[in-house]
Coordinates of C-alpha atoms and ligand atoms in Angstrom, one line a residue:
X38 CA 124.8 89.3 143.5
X39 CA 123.5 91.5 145.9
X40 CA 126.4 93.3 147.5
X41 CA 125.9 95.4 150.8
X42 CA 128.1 97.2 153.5
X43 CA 127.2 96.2 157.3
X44 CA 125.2 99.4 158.5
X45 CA 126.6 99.9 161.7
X46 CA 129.9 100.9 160.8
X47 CA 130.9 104.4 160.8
X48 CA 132.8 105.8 157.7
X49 CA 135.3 106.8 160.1
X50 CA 136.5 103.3 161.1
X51 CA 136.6 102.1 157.6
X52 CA 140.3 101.5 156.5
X53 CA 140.9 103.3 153.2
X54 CA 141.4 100.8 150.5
X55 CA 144.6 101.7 149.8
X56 CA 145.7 101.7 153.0
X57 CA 144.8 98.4 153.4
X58 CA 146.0 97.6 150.3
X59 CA 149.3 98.6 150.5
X60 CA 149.6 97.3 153.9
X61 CA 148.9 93.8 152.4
X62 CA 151.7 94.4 150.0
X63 CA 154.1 95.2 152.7
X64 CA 152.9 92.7 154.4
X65 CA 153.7 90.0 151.1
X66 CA 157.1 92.0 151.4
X67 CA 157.5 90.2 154.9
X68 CA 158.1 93.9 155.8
X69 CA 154.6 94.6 158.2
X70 CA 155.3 91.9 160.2
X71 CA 157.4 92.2 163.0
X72 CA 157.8 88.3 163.1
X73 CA 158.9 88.3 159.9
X74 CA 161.4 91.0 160.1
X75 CA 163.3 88.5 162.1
X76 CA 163.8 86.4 158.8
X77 CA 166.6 89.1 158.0
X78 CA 167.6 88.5 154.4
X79 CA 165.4 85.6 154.2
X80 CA 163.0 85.6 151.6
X81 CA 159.0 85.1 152.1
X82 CA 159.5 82.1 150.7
X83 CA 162.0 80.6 152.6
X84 CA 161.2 81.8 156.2
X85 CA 163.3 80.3 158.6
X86 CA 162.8 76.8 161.1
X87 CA 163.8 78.9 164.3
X88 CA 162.3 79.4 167.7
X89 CA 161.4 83.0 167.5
X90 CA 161.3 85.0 170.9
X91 CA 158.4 86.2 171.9
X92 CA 156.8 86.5 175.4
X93 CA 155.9 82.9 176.7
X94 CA 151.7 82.5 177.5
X95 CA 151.2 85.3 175.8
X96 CA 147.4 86.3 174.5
X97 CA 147.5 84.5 171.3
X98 CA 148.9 81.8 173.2
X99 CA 152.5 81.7 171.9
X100 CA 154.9 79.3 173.8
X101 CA 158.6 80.1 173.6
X102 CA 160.4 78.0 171.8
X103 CA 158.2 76.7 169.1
X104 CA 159.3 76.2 166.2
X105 CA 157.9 77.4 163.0
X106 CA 156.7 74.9 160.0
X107 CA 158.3 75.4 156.8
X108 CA 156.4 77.7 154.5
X109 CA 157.1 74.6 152.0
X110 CA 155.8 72.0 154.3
X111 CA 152.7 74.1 155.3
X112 CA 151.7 74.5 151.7
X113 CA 152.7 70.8 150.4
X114 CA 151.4 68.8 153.1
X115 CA 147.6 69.8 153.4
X116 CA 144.0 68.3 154.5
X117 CA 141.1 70.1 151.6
X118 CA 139.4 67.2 150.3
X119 CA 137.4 69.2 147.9
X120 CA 141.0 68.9 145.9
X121 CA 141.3 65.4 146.6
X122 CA 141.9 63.0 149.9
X123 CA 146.0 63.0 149.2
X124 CA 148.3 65.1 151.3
X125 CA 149.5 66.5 148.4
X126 CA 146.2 66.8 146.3
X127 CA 145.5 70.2 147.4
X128 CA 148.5 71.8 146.3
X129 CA 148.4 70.0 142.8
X130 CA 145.1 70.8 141.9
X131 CA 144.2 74.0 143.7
X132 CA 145.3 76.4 140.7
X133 CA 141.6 75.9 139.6
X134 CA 140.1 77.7 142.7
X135 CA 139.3 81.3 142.0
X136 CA 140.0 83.3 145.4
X137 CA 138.8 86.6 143.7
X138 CA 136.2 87.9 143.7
X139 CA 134.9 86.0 146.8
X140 CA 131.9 87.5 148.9
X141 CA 130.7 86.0 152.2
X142 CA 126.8 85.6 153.0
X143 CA 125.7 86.3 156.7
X144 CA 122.6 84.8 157.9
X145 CA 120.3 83.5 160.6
X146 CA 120.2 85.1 163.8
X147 CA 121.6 88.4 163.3
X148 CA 120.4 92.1 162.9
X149 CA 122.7 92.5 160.2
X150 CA 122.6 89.9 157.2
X151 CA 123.4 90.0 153.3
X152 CA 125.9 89.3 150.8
X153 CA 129.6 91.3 152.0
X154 CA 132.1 91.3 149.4
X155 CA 135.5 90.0 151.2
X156 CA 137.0 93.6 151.4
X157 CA 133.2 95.1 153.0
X158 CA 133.3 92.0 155.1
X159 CA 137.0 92.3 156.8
X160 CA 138.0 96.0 155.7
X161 CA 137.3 97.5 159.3
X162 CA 139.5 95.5 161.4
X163 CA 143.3 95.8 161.3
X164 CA 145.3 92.6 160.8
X165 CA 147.1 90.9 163.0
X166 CA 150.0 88.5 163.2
X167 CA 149.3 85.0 165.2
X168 CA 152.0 82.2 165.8
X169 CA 149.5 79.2 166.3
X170 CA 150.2 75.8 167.0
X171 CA 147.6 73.4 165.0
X172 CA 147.3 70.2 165.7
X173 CA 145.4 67.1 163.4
X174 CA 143.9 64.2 165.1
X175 CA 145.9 62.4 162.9
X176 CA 148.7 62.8 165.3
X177 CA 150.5 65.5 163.6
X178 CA 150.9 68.8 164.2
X179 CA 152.5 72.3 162.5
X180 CA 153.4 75.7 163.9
X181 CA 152.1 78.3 161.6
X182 CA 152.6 82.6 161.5
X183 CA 149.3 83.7 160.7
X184 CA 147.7 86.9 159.3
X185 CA 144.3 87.6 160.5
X186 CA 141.2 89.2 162.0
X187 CA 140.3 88.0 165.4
X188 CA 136.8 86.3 164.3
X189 CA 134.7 87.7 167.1
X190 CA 134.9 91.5 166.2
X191 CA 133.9 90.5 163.0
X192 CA 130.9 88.5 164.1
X193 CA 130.0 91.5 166.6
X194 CA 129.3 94.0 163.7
X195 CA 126.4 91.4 162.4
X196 CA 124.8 91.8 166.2
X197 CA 123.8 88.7 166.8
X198 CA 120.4 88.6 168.1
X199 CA 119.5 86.3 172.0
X200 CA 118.5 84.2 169.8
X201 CA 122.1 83.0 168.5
X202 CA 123.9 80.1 170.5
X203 CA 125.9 79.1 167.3
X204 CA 127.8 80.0 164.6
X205 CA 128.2 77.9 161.2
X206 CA 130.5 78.1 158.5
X207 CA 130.4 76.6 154.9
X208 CA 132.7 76.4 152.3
X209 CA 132.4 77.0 148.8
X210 CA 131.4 73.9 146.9
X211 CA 131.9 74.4 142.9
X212 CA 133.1 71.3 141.1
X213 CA 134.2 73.7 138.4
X214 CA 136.7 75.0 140.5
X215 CA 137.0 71.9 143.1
X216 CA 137.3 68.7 141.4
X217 CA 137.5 67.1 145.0
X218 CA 133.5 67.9 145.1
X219 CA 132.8 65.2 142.6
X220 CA 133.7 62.4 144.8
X221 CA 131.8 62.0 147.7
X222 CA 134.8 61.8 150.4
X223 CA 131.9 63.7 152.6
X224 CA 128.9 65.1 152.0
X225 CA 129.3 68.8 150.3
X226 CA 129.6 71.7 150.7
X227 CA 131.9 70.9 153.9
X228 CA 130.9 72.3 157.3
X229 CA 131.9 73.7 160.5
X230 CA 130.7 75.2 163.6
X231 CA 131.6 76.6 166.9
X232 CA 129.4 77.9 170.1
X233 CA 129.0 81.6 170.6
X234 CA 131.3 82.2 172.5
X235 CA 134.0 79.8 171.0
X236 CA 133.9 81.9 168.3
X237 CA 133.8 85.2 170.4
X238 CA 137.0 83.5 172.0
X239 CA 140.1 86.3 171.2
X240 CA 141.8 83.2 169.9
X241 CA 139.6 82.4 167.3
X242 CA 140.8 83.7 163.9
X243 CA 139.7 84.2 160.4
X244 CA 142.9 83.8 158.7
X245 CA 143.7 86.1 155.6
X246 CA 147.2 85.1 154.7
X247 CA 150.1 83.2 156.7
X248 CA 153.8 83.5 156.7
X249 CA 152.8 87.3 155.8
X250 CA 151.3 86.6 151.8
X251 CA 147.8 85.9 151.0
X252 CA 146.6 82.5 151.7
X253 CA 147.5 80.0 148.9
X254 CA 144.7 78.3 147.9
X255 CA 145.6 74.8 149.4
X256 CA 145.1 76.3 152.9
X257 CA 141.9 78.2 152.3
X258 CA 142.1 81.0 150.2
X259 CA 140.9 83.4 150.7
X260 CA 139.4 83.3 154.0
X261 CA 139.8 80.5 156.2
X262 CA 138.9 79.7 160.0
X263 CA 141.6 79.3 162.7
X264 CA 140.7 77.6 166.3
X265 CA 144.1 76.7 167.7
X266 CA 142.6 74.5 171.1
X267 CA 140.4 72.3 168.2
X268 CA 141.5 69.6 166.0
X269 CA 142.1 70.8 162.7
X270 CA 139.4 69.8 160.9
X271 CA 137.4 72.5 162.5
X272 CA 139.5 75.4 160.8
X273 CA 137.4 75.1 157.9
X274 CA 138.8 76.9 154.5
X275 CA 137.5 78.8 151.9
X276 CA 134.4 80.3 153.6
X277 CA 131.4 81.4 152.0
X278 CA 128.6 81.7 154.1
X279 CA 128.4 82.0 158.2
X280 CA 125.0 81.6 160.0
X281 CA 124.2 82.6 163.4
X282 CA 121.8 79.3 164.6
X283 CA 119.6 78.5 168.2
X284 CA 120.7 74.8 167.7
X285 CA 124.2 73.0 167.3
X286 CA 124.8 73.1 163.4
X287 CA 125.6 70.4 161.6
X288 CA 129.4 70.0 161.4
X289 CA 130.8 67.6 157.9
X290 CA 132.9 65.2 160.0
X291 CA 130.3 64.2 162.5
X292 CA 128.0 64.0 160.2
X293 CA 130.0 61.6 158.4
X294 CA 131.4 59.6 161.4
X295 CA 129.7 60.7 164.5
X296 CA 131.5 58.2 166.5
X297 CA 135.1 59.5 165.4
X298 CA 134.6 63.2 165.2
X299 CA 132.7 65.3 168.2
X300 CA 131.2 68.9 167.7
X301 CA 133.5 70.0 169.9
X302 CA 136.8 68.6 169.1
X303 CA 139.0 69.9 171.4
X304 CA 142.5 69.1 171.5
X305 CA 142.5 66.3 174.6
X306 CA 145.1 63.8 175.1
X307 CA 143.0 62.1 177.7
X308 CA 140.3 61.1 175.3
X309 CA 141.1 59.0 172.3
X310 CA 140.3 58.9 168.5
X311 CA 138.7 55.3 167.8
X312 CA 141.8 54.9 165.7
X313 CA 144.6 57.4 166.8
X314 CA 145.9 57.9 169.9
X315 CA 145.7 61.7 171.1
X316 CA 148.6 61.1 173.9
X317 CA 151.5 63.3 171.9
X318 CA 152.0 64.3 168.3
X319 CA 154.8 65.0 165.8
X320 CA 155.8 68.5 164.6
X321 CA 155.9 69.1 160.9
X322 CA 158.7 71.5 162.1
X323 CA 160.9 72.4 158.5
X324 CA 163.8 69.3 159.5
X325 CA 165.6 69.4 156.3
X326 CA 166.5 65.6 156.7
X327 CA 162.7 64.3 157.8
X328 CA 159.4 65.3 157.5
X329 CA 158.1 64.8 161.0
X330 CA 160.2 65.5 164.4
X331 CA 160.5 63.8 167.7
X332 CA 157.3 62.6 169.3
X333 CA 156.1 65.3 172.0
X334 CA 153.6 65.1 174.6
X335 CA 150.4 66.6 173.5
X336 CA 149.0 69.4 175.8
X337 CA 145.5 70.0 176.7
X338 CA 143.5 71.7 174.6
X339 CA 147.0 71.7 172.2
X340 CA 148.6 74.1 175.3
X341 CA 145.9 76.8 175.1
X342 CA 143.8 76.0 178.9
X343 CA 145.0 79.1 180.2
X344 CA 142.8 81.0 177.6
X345 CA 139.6 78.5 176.9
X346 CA 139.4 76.1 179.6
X347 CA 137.3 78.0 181.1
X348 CA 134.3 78.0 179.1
X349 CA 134.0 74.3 179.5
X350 CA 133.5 74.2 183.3
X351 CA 131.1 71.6 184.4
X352 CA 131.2 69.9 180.9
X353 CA 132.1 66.3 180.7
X354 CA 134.8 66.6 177.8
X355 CA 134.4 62.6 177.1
X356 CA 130.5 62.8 176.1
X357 CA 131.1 66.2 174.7
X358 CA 134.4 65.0 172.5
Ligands
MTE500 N1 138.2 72.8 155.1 C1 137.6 72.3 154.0 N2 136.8 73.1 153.3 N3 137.9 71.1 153.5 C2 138.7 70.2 154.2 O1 138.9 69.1 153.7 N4 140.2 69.9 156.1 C3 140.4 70.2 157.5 C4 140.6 71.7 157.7 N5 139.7 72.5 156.9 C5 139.3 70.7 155.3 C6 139.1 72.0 155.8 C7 141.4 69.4 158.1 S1 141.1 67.8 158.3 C8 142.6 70.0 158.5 S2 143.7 69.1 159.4 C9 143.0 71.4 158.2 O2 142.0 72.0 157.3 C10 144.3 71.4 157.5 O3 144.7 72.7 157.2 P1 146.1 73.0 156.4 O4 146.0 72.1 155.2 O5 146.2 74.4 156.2 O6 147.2 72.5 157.3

């Protein structure tokens, strides 16, 4: 494969790989991440159901008192039909994906395109830490600590040319490593996208790793979306390629059941699902005793409008579901 850097970053801004490196290995230590400091003696693997204090409306859109999904229930509980349709599919049978090496393709309408191996593709841009709530139109929903790069400063380095009103994702589709892909739940390789400047959107993440370790492989190793305001289905996992487009991609949900699943998808309790209604949801929230907690009202765009509403001014959110 054809491996390239992007052109238009300076040595200077490149993060040493070491650096980087051993920054992810604190960070699998739980000991980069301020959030996860707070476990105390707590174990990555056990981090704890608490509220954690932060600032309330903060700019990754934190509200106090949320309370953090199980590490356990995040990584047992999982939608990635390309390891089968069950809630628990994905973390039987995603041993067989192969999360390195992974490079991402670049395409479409863009100064800079090629073939990035992950590392080229992310190295720049320091990681953060996001607490984001994510909600399923299914009705349920999960807090989640993230680790990520906010996906807009990645896109910028590509320079998008005037061209570019879109941006699609795809996901790898090997049935060698995905036996999911030989049943044809939807039509593969699965697809996402988002406007320009939904992705631009500082919310919008491309998630490296969560609860402050690499992405397992049932939640998208090793690169996956994150749009907190959207329905899950849009965080798509495992990317592979990204394309900047002039028309509205083609997105695997709508394409399977344009009647139940919008392009846009945001979270919107005043417009329902044919089949579920969007009024409130239940927290996957790490209740020893039960899976799901209390019924809770479900916010607009899932309790982000402060930081998106805005771009969907003058849009009629009930044609554009
Ligand atoms: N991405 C791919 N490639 N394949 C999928 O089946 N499922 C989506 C989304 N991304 C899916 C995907 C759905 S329906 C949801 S709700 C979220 O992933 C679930 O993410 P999680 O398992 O990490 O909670």
């Amino acid at each position: 494969m054809n491996e390239r850097q992007p052109d238009d970053i300076p040595s200077s801004q490149i993060t040493p790989e070491h650096v980087y490196r051993s920054r992810r290995q604190l960070m699998g230590l739980g000991l980069a991440s301020p959030l996860l400091a707070l476990a105390g003696c707590a174990g990555p693997e056990d981090p704890p159901a608490v509220a954690v204090a932060r600032k309330p409306d903060s700019t990754d859109g934190f509200l106090a008192g949320d309370e953090l999904t199980t590490l356990q229930d995040a990584t047992s509980y999982n939608n990635f039909y390309e390891f089968g349709t069950d809630k628990g599919d994905p973390a039987r049978n995603a041993a067989s994906l192969k999360p390195s090496p992974w490079s991402v393709v670049v395409g479409g309408e863009a100064e800079v395109t090629g073939t990035f191996a992950i590392d080229d593709f992310l190295k720049p841009h320091a990681e953060q830490d996001r607490i984001y709530r994510l909600r399923c139109v299914e009705g349920w929903s999960m807090v989640i600590p993230w680790q990520g790069v906010p996906l807009g400063e990645v896109l910028r380095r590509f320079r998008p040319n005037s061209r570019a009103k879109y941006v699609a994702f795809t996901t790898l589709a090997d049935p060698d490593q995905m036996p999911g892909i030989r049943v044809p739940a939807l039509e593969w390789p699965y697809r996402e996208g988002l406007r320009l400047d939904e992705a631009m959107n500082p919310l919008s993440l491309l998630a490296t790793g969560m609860y402050g370790k690499p992405l397992p492989n049932q939640n998208g190793a090793p690169l996956r979306l994150v749009v907190p305001w959207k329905y899950g289905f849009k965080s798509i996992k495992s990317i592979v390629r990204i394309d900047f487009t002039e028309q509205m991609p083609v997105t695997s949900w709508n394409q399977s059941q344009p009647g139940e699943y919008g392009f846009y998808s945001n979270v919107n309790p005043d417009v329902d699902h044919p089949r579920w209604s969007q009024r409130s949801e239940r927290r996957i929230a790490g209740t020893a005793s039960k899976l799901f907690a209390d019924r809770i009202p479900t916010l607009p765009f899932n309790g982000y409008a402060a930081q998106v509403a805005s771009m969907y001014q003058g849009m009629d959110l009930r044609r554009w579901f």
